Every structure is written in structure tokens, then in C-alpha cells.
Short mmCIF file of C-alpha atoms in Angstrom, two decimals:
data_model
loop_
_atom_site.label_atom_id
_atom_site.label_comp_id
_atom_site.label_asym_id
_atom_site.label_seq_id
_atom_site.Cartn_x
_atom_site.Cartn_y
_atom_site.Cartn_z
CA MET I 123 -23.03 -8.95 20.27
CA VAL I 124 -19.33 -8.24 19.89
CA GLU I 125 -19.99 -5.22 17.68
CA ARG I 126 -21.99 -3.59 20.49
CA ARG I 127 -18.89 -3.89 22.70
CA ALA I 128 -16.33 -3.16 20.01
CA GLU I 129 -14.32 -0.75 22.17
CA HIS I 130 -13.88 -3.33 24.92
CA ALA I 131 -13.19 -6.18 22.48
CA VAL I 132 -10.40 -4.42 20.63
CA LYS I 133 -8.71 -3.08 23.77
CA PHE I 134 -8.85 -6.56 25.29
CA PHE I 135 -7.35 -7.99 22.08
CA TYR I 136 -4.34 -5.66 22.12
CA SER I 137 -3.80 -6.05 25.86
CA HIS I 138 -3.85 -9.84 25.52
CA LEU I 139 -1.58 -9.77 22.47
CA PHE I 140 1.07 -7.51 24.00
CA TRP I 141 0.97 -9.13 27.46
CA HIS I 142 1.55 -12.63 26.14
CA ASN I 143 3.84 -11.61 23.24
CA PRO I 144 5.82 -8.51 24.31
CA GLY I 145 8.03 -8.60 21.21
CA VAL I 146 5.00 -8.07 18.93
CA ARG I 147 4.51 -4.59 20.40
CA ASP I 148 7.53 -3.41 18.42
CA LEU I 149 5.62 -3.94 15.16
CA PHE I 150 3.01 -1.31 16.08
CA PRO I 151 3.14 2.50 16.24
CA ASP I 152 4.37 3.91 19.54
CA SER I 153 1.95 6.85 19.82
CA SER I 154 -1.41 6.45 21.53
CA GLU I 155 -3.18 8.37 18.77
CA ASP I 156 -1.86 6.04 16.10
CA MET I 157 -2.90 3.04 18.17
CA GLU I 158 -6.42 4.47 18.46
CA ARG I 159 -6.63 4.55 14.68
CA GLN I 160 -5.29 1.01 14.57
CA ARG I 161 -8.08 -0.04 16.92
CA ASP I 162 -10.80 1.26 14.62
CA ARG I 163 -9.22 -0.09 11.45
CA LEU I 164 -8.77 -3.54 12.93
CA PHE I 165 -12.44 -3.88 13.82
CA ALA I 166 -13.56 -2.37 10.50
CA ALA I 167 -11.37 -4.81 8.56
CA LEU I 168 -12.55 -7.75 10.67
CA THR I 169 -16.20 -6.81 10.11
CA HIS I 170 -15.55 -6.42 6.38
CA VAL I 171 -13.97 -9.87 6.15
CA ILE I 172 -16.44 -11.77 8.34
CA SER I 173 -19.44 -10.37 6.46
CA ARG I 174 -17.97 -11.77 3.22
CA LEU I 175 -16.74 -15.18 4.35
CA GLY I 176 -18.99 -16.99 1.90
CA ASP I 177 -17.89 -14.91 -1.09
CA ASP I 178 -14.65 -16.60 -2.13
CA GLU I 179 -14.55 -14.81 -5.49
CA THR I 180 -13.95 -11.39 -3.91
CA LEU I 181 -12.75 -12.22 -0.39
CA ARG I 182 -9.78 -14.47 -1.14
CA PRO I 183 -8.13 -12.06 -3.60
CA TYR I 184 -8.63 -9.28 -1.06
CA LEU I 185 -7.02 -11.33 1.71
CA ARG I 186 -4.11 -12.41 -0.50
CA ASP I 187 -3.40 -8.78 -1.38
CA LEU I 188 -3.74 -7.81 2.28
CA GLY I 189 -1.21 -10.46 3.28
CA ARG I 190 1.16 -9.31 0.55
CA ASP I 191 0.94 -5.71 1.80
CA HIS I 192 1.37 -6.67 5.47
CA ARG I 193 4.96 -7.66 4.73
CA LYS I 194 5.92 -3.99 4.94
CA PHE I 195 4.91 -4.10 8.63
CA LEU I 196 7.49 -6.90 9.13
CA VAL I 197 4.72 -9.43 9.80
CA ARG I 198 6.08 -13.00 9.81
CA PRO I 199 4.17 -16.31 9.54
CA GLU I 200 4.42 -17.00 13.28
CA HIS I 201 2.64 -13.75 14.06
CA TYR I 202 -0.59 -15.05 12.55
CA ALA I 203 -0.89 -17.74 15.22
CA VAL I 204 -0.45 -15.38 18.17
CA VAL I 205 -2.85 -12.83 16.67
CA GLY I 206 -5.42 -15.60 16.22
CA SER I 207 -5.04 -16.72 19.82
CA SER I 208 -5.57 -13.18 21.14
CA LEU I 209 -8.48 -12.55 18.81
CA LEU I 210 -10.30 -15.65 20.02
CA ALA I 211 -9.59 -14.66 23.63
CA ALA I 212 -11.07 -11.20 23.02
CA LEU I 213 -14.15 -12.62 21.31
CA ALA I 214 -14.69 -15.08 24.14
CA GLU I 215 -14.32 -12.35 26.77
CA THR I 216 -16.76 -10.07 24.94
CA SER I 217 -19.37 -12.72 24.10
CA GLY I 218 -19.85 -14.01 27.63
CA GLU I 219 -22.29 -16.92 27.86
CA ALA I 220 -22.89 -16.78 24.10
CA TRP I 221 -19.36 -18.16 23.57
CA THR I 222 -20.22 -21.84 23.16
CA PRO I 223 -17.99 -24.64 21.85
CA GLN I 224 -19.80 -24.38 18.51
CA VAL I 225 -19.16 -20.62 18.29
CA GLU I 226 -15.52 -21.12 19.22
CA LYS I 227 -15.14 -23.79 16.53
CA ALA I 228 -16.72 -21.52 13.90
CA TRP I 229 -14.47 -18.57 14.77
CA THR I 230 -11.37 -20.78 14.85
CA GLU I 231 -12.13 -22.06 11.37
CA ALA I 232 -12.98 -18.57 10.11
CA TYR I 233 -9.70 -17.15 11.35
CA GLN I 234 -7.79 -20.02 9.76
CA VAL I 235 -9.38 -19.16 6.40
CA ILE I 236 -8.24 -15.56 6.83
CA ALA I 237 -4.71 -16.44 7.94
CA ASP I 238 -4.19 -19.07 5.22
CA ALA I 239 -5.27 -16.67 2.46
CA MET I 240 -3.06 -13.84 3.75
CA LEU I 241 -0.06 -16.14 4.13
CA ALA I 242 -0.61 -17.44 0.60
CA GLY I 243 -0.59 -13.89 -0.71
CA ALA I 244 2.61 -13.06 1.17
CA ASP I 245 4.36 -16.20 -0.08
CA ALA I 246 3.30 -15.74 -3.70
CA SER I 247 4.25 -12.08 -4.09
CA GLU I 248 7.16 -11.23 -6.36
CA ASP I 249 7.14 -7.59 -5.23
CA PRO I 250 9.43 -6.38 -2.47
CA PRO I 251 7.80 -5.59 0.90
CA TRP I 252 8.49 -1.91 0.17
CA TRP I 253 10.53 0.28 -2.17
CA ASP I 254 13.33 2.46 -0.79
CA ALA I 255 13.28 5.90 -2.41
CA GLU I 256 15.75 8.78 -1.99
CA VAL I 257 14.47 12.33 -1.63
CA VAL I 258 16.09 14.33 -4.45
CA ARG I 259 14.10 17.56 -4.07
CA HIS I 260 11.89 19.12 -1.40
CA LEU I 261 9.78 22.14 -2.28
CA GLN I 262 7.85 23.77 0.55
CA TYR I 263 4.89 26.10 0.01
CA GLY I 264 4.19 28.07 3.17
CA GLN I 265 4.40 26.22 6.46
CA ASP I 266 2.13 23.29 5.68
CA ILE I 267 2.52 22.03 2.10
CA GLY I 268 5.48 20.11 0.76
CA VAL I 269 6.16 18.48 -2.60
CA LEU I 270 8.79 15.76 -2.33
CA THR I 271 10.46 14.32 -5.41
CA LEU I 272 11.71 10.78 -4.80
CA ARG I 273 13.91 8.46 -6.81
CA PRO I 274 13.07 4.82 -6.00
CA HIS I 275 16.12 2.56 -5.91
CA THR I 276 14.29 0.01 -8.09
CA ALA I 277 11.45 0.40 -10.59
CA PHE I 278 8.24 1.41 -8.80
CA PRO I 279 5.10 0.46 -10.81
CA TYR I 280 2.02 2.69 -10.66
CA LEU I 281 -0.60 4.36 -12.83
CA PRO I 282 -1.44 8.09 -12.96
CA GLY I 283 -3.99 8.90 -10.27
CA GLN I 284 -2.91 6.24 -7.78
CA TYR I 285 -1.51 6.61 -4.26
CA THR I 286 1.18 4.94 -2.17
CA SER I 287 1.75 4.39 1.55
CA VAL I 288 4.82 6.14 2.98
CA ASN I 289 7.09 5.57 5.96
CA THR I 290 10.12 7.48 7.24
CA ALA I 291 12.69 6.50 9.85
CA ARG I 292 11.86 9.77 11.63
CA VAL I 293 8.48 8.24 12.63
CA PRO I 294 9.13 4.48 12.78
CA ARG I 295 6.35 1.91 12.28
CA THR I 296 3.90 4.53 11.06
CA TRP I 297 2.61 4.49 7.47
CA ARG I 298 0.31 7.00 5.77
CA THR I 299 -1.05 7.14 2.24
CA TYR I 300 -0.27 10.02 -0.13
CA SER I 301 -1.25 10.50 -3.75
CA ILE I 302 1.41 10.42 -6.45
CA GLY I 303 1.49 13.76 -8.24
CA ASN I 304 2.83 12.81 -11.65
CA ALA I 305 2.49 10.38 -14.52
CA PRO I 306 5.39 7.90 -14.88
CA ARG I 307 8.63 9.58 -16.00
CA PRO I 308 11.61 8.19 -17.91
CA ASP I 309 13.87 8.76 -14.88
CA GLY I 310 11.47 6.89 -12.56
CA THR I 311 11.06 9.76 -10.07
CA VAL I 312 7.76 10.35 -8.31
CA ASP I 313 6.29 13.41 -6.58
CA LEU I 314 4.39 13.24 -3.31
CA HIS I 315 2.17 16.18 -2.34
CA VAL I 316 1.92 16.36 1.46
CA SER I 317 -0.31 18.63 3.52
CA ARG I 318 0.75 18.89 7.14
CA ILE I 319 -1.94 17.88 9.62
CA ASP I 320 -2.07 19.28 13.15
CA ARG I 321 -0.80 16.60 15.53
CA GLY I 322 0.16 14.54 12.47
CA ARG I 323 3.66 13.32 13.27
CA LEU I 324 4.39 11.80 9.87
CA SER I 325 3.03 14.67 7.78
CA THR I 326 4.95 17.15 9.96
CA ALA I 327 8.15 15.15 9.52
CA LEU I 328 7.69 15.00 5.75
CA VAL I 329 6.86 18.69 5.28
CA ARG I 330 9.15 20.34 7.82
CA GLU I 331 11.99 17.92 8.59
CA THR I 332 12.70 15.76 5.53
CA ARG I 333 15.68 16.82 3.42
CA PRO I 334 17.25 15.75 0.11
CA GLY I 335 19.29 12.62 0.68
CA ASP I 336 16.82 11.13 3.16
CA VAL I 337 15.42 7.72 2.22
CA LEU I 338 11.70 6.96 2.55
CA ARG I 339 9.86 3.67 2.16
CA LEU I 340 7.00 3.32 -0.32
CA GLY I 341 4.31 0.65 -0.22
CA ALA I 342 2.76 -0.79 -3.36
CA ALA I 343 0.64 1.68 -5.35
CA GLY I 344 -3.13 1.34 -5.23
CA GLY I 345 -6.35 3.17 -5.97
CA GLN I 346 -9.01 3.38 -8.66
CA LEU I 347 -8.71 7.07 -9.66
CA THR I 348 -7.15 6.15 -13.01
CA PHE I 349 -8.29 7.54 -16.34
CA ARG I 350 -10.89 5.64 -18.35
CA ARG I 351 -10.63 6.43 -22.05
CA SER I 352 -14.12 6.95 -23.49
CA ASP I 353 -16.01 9.10 -25.98
CA ARG I 354 -17.47 11.27 -23.20
CA PRO I 355 -16.37 14.73 -22.01
CA VAL I 356 -14.49 14.86 -18.72
CA SER I 357 -14.57 17.01 -15.57
CA LEU I 358 -11.66 16.99 -13.12
CA ILE I 359 -12.33 18.44 -9.64
CA ALA I 360 -9.53 18.82 -7.05
CA ALA I 361 -9.36 20.38 -3.59
CA GLY I 362 -6.19 20.99 -1.56
CA THR I 363 -3.46 18.43 -2.10
CA GLY I 364 -6.15 16.33 -3.78
CA TRP I 365 -4.69 18.22 -6.73
CA ALA I 366 -1.84 15.67 -6.84
CA PRO I 367 -3.67 12.74 -8.54
CA ILE I 368 -5.57 15.15 -10.78
CA ARG I 369 -2.25 16.66 -11.85
CA ALA I 370 -1.02 13.14 -12.70
CA LEU I 371 -4.15 12.53 -14.80
CA LEU I 372 -3.65 15.89 -16.53
CA GLU I 373 -0.05 14.97 -17.38
CA GLU I 374 -1.32 11.75 -18.93
CA LEU I 375 -3.92 13.66 -20.98
CA ALA I 376 -1.34 16.20 -22.14
CA ALA I 377 0.85 13.36 -23.40
CA ARG I 378 -2.10 11.68 -25.14
CA PRO I 379 -4.64 14.45 -25.82
CA PRO I 380 -8.30 13.41 -25.59
CA ASP I 381 -10.82 13.83 -28.38
CA GLN I 382 -13.30 15.42 -25.95
CA ASP I 383 -13.27 18.61 -23.91
CA VAL I 384 -11.94 18.55 -20.33
CA ARG I 385 -13.14 20.88 -17.57
CA LEU I 386 -10.78 21.40 -14.61
CA PHE I 387 -11.99 22.87 -11.29
CA VAL I 388 -9.24 23.61 -8.73
CA VAL I 389 -10.46 24.47 -5.21
CA ALA I 390 -8.24 26.06 -2.55
CA ARG I 391 -8.84 27.69 0.82
CA ASP I 392 -7.07 30.86 -0.42
CA GLY I 393 -4.93 32.05 -3.31
CA ALA I 394 -1.71 31.13 -1.50
CA HIS I 395 -2.72 27.45 -1.57
CA LEU I 396 -2.89 27.42 -5.38
CA TYR I 397 0.76 26.42 -5.28
CA ASP I 398 0.78 24.89 -8.77
CA ARG I 399 -1.03 27.72 -10.54
CA PRO I 400 1.81 28.52 -13.00
CA LEU I 401 1.75 24.93 -14.25
CA ILE I 402 -2.06 24.90 -14.48
CA ASP I 403 -2.01 28.19 -16.41
CA SER I 404 0.53 26.79 -18.86
CA TYR I 405 -1.70 23.76 -19.49
CA GLY I 406 -4.69 26.05 -19.97
CA ALA I 407 -2.78 28.14 -22.52
CA SER I 408 -1.30 25.24 -24.50
CA CYS I 409 -4.15 22.67 -24.42
CA GLY I 410 -7.11 23.81 -26.50
CA TRP I 411 -9.28 21.03 -25.08
CA LEU I 412 -8.84 22.21 -21.46
CA ASP I 413 -11.00 24.77 -19.62
CA VAL I 414 -9.74 25.83 -16.16
CA THR I 415 -11.79 27.30 -13.29
CA TYR I 416 -10.20 28.36 -9.99
CA ILE I 417 -12.36 28.39 -6.87
CA THR I 418 -11.23 30.35 -3.78
CA PRO I 419 -13.05 32.38 -1.11
CA ALA I 420 -13.44 36.10 -1.54
CA PRO I 421 -10.61 38.04 0.14
CA GLY I 422 -11.05 38.05 3.90
CA ARG I 423 -13.83 35.43 3.88
CA HIS I 424 -13.80 32.05 5.62
CA ARG I 425 -12.20 29.20 3.66
CA ASN I 426 -15.52 27.27 3.68
CA GLU I 427 -16.79 29.80 1.15
CA ALA I 428 -14.66 28.00 -1.45
CA THR I 429 -16.92 24.93 -1.36
CA GLU I 430 -20.00 27.18 -1.56
CA ARG I 431 -18.55 28.87 -4.63
CA LEU I 432 -17.75 25.48 -6.13
CA ALA I 433 -21.39 24.41 -5.67
CA THR I 434 -22.50 27.55 -7.50
CA ALA I 435 -19.99 27.00 -10.30
CA LEU I 436 -20.99 23.37 -10.78
CA GLY I 437 -24.66 24.32 -10.78
CA THR I 438 -24.14 26.77 -13.64
CA ARG I 439 -22.39 24.15 -15.78
CA GLY I 440 -24.62 21.74 -17.61
CA LEU I 441 -24.19 18.37 -19.31
CA TRP I 442 -23.46 16.48 -16.07
CA PRO I 443 -25.29 13.33 -17.25
CA ASP I 444 -22.82 13.17 -20.16
CA GLN I 445 -19.64 13.66 -18.08
CA ASP I 446 -17.05 11.34 -16.63
CA VAL I 447 -16.13 13.06 -13.36
CA TYR I 448 -12.90 12.56 -11.37
CA LEU I 449 -12.96 13.86 -7.78
CA SER I 450 -10.04 14.23 -5.39
CA GLY I 451 -9.65 15.92 -2.03
CA PRO I 452 -10.48 15.47 1.66
CA GLY I 453 -13.03 12.75 2.36
CA PRO I 454 -15.91 15.07 3.39
CA PHE I 455 -15.30 17.26 0.33
CA VAL I 456 -15.44 14.24 -1.98
CA ASP I 457 -18.64 12.93 -0.36
CA GLU I 458 -20.41 16.29 -0.45
CA THR I 459 -19.36 17.08 -4.01
CA ALA I 460 -20.37 13.63 -5.29
CA HIS I 461 -23.78 14.05 -3.65
CA LEU I 462 -24.16 17.50 -5.21
CA LEU I 463 -23.20 16.24 -8.67
CA GLU I 464 -25.67 13.37 -8.48
CA GLY I 465 -28.34 15.97 -7.70
CA LEU I 466 -27.25 17.84 -10.83
CA GLY I 467 -27.71 14.71 -12.94
CA ALA I 468 -24.25 13.11 -12.91
CA LEU I 469 -24.46 9.33 -13.15
CA PRO I 470 -23.06 7.52 -10.07
CA GLY I 471 -21.27 5.01 -12.30
CA ARG I 472 -19.34 7.87 -13.91
CA LEU I 473 -18.19 9.52 -10.66
CA PHE I 474 -14.69 8.26 -9.92
CA HIS I 475 -12.84 8.89 -6.66
CA ASP I 476 -10.75 7.21 -3.98
CA ARG I 477 -11.11 7.48 -0.23
CA VAL I 478 -7.44 7.67 0.72
CA PRO I 479 -7.02 7.01 4.46
CA GLY I 480 -6.34 10.34 6.08
CA ALA I 481 -3.60 11.30 8.49
CA GLY I 482 -5.72 13.32 10.85
CA GLY I 483 -7.67 10.65 12.69
CA GLU I 484 -11.27 10.98 13.83
CA HIS I 485 -12.08 14.35 15.31
CA GLY I 486 -15.12 16.24 16.46
CA PRO I 487 -16.07 19.94 16.24
CA GLY I 488 -13.11 22.29 16.42
CA GLY I 489 -10.65 19.54 15.56
CA ARG I 490 -10.70 17.94 19.02
CA PRO I 491 -10.52 14.13 19.22
CA LEU I 492 -13.85 12.30 19.55
CA GLY I 493 -14.69 11.15 23.05
CA PHE I 494 -15.71 7.55 23.57
CA ALA I 495 -19.45 8.35 23.85
CA GLU I 496 -19.34 10.37 20.62
CA TRP I 497 -17.35 7.64 18.92
CA LEU I 498 -19.86 4.99 20.06
CA LEU I 499 -23.04 6.90 19.18
CA ASN I 500 -21.83 8.42 15.92
CA ARG I 501 -18.94 6.18 14.98
CA PRO I 502 -16.89 7.49 12.02
CA ALA I 503 -16.39 5.17 9.10
CA PRO I 504 -12.76 4.05 9.48
CA HIS I 505 -10.65 3.44 6.41
CA TRP I 506 -8.10 0.72 6.09
CA HIS I 507 -5.75 0.17 3.18
CA ASP I 508 -7.63 -1.74 0.49
CA PRO I 509 -4.95 -3.23 -1.77
CA SER I 510 -7.43 -4.64 -4.33
CA ALA I 511 -6.44 -2.04 -6.93
CA ARG I 512 -2.73 -2.72 -7.04
CA ALA I 513 -0.82 -1.29 -10.03
CA PRO I 514 -0.54 -1.86 -12.84
CA ARG I 515 -4.14 -2.25 -13.93
CA GLU I 516 -5.76 -1.45 -17.26
CA TYR I 517 -9.41 -0.67 -17.89
#
């Protein structure tokens, strides 16, 4: 019943929370667009948790990790009580006559399970809430792509292929996830590959405004796009700044060469967006086990032709049932390419990819924001930070 009125329920929740606890508003983003994303992610996370309340084996670790990661939002123990009060008020308002004393008791107990597990995770963590990291280099490619090299003030643990959430004082209280573009280095520096998104305040600040000497905040690393050593050949497929985690995997392979062949497909909307081509060419020349294929549209053609050319290229390559495949790029690209590869015989259990929460929000045709009716009838699948794959993790 509440799910059918999700829009009303979540707006009532935030109105109730901020009206009765004005100081809590300062913990949330100040832009309306960011709050719209927060609305969707809240309900998606709540649905995810409630549907798994009986599965302690997977739910409690998830909630503990979620509580540990919420420290970077400056969430304190007393906030859990006020959030619970507003959540119950929103559920009661949305449920109408179905909100009985028994239903209220069940929801009160359910929320207490959630809050207790998250608080336990926050209390038990030995990690800092975030890592401060100084920008030591900023390379810009065109108007919309930036590669930032950061030096964390303390050791920042991660594995090649993972991502981190990022915050800058230029856009307070807003965090976005970006893939780490290198394997761990002796000096501890990390590269972030950032593609500027239209109306994306944080990505614009990182690409166009951030300078060496600025300090960013990094959340704990996460993600499952880490290399699994096996006796099977490997295909790496990257589109756009999805190249960043694939580059990190390639650095790891160059340091510890595999026994099997590796095929690398790099997809870009045009030649200018192959910003790391000199490095890729050097790997192709020096690594006998690596075969490189670039995919771009023909000169003067629409950028969508790149994905059509990729489909043709993948279709002409065989042995997909034998391959471990690592995919990285925009969410729709990953979904479409995974579906195509399964049709070519690739095994779903050997297709590895992450769905990193994007910075662009939910938009309809032409890049315009979805209206409420469109959102309701064809609701996008929102993504919230899933910290279950925190670094370091071995396979």
C-alpha cells in the first residue's frame, strides 16, 4: 500500500523530519535535484531492507556496513531516533485505515532492528569516517574530462577496480562515486577519472574548478569489479570514463602477467575521448598477452554508432563461453553489453561489473528530468551505495 504512494510517503517523511528537527536539514544536500535523488534512494533502500528482514545472514552485515559508511554524513546516534519517528509518521499517514496498532508495533520493531544494526556497525568501525586527500595534479582533457591525482593524508585501502565516494567543500554535503583509475602505488596516490555531467554540480566542480592543493574527502572503497585469477582467457570492455577501473585492472595484470590472453575493447564517443590512448598503445606494444581494439564512430557520425560497432566487433570474436569478462561504463551501456554477450554465449557467472551510482540523476528523452507521471509509471531503478564489498577483499 505504501509503495503505491511512494512519492507522497517520502515527501511527507522529509517534511515531517525537517519541520520537527530543523537542525537535521543541514546534513542533507541543499539542491532540489540532489534531494530528489535522495528521495528515490531512501525508498529503494527501505524496500531492500524490509524485504530481507528475516535474512539475518545477509541483512545484518549490510546494515552494519551501511551504518559505518553513514558516519561520513555526520550522522550521530540521536539522529536515528528522530528519523524513526518521522518514518513511522509517514507510514501512518500513507497507510490510512490500514495503520493498526499491530502494524505500528511491527514497523516500530522493524525500524529498531535496522537502527541497532547500523549503530553497531558505526560503533565497531576502526576506519575513519572519511579520508582527507590533497589534489597533487589535475589533468583536463577537453571541457568535460578530468583526471585528478590525490594523495590521501593517511593510508587509503582499496583493490584495483574499486570505486570511492567523493566530496568537496565546493559542493558541501554532496557525495558521488567515482572509480579509482590505478592499482595501489608505493606513494599511496590515487587517480580519479571524472566526466562532467550537465547540471552535475559536483562533477563540474571537480573537472573545471578543482586545483592542486585543494583537499577532497574520500569514502571507503567498494565494488566487486576486482580481478579473479583463473585459468580462463579474459576480455576487458570499457566505455567513457569506465576506462578508469579497467585501467587499474590492466596495471595489476602488467605487474603480474597472466598466463592467458587478454582482449581489451575501449569504446569512446569520438577519437578525442580516447584520452589515455598513448598509455594503452604502450601496453599493447610491451605486453604480448594483450590484444587491443578501439571502438569509435566513423568521422562525422553520431556517437551512438560506437556501441553499434562494438556489437559487431564482439559478434565477430568467438570463445565467449570460455571468457571471464569485465565490463565498465555507463549503466545502460553495461546492461546492454552484458545482455549482448549472454546472447553470444558468455556465462552470466563470468560477467563481472559494478553499477556505480551515477551523477546525472533520472532523466527522460533528450536529457530532461522525468516528470512525476513518467517516474511513477516507468520508475527508474535507483542506486544507493552498497558498502558490502568494502576493501580489502580477496577472492
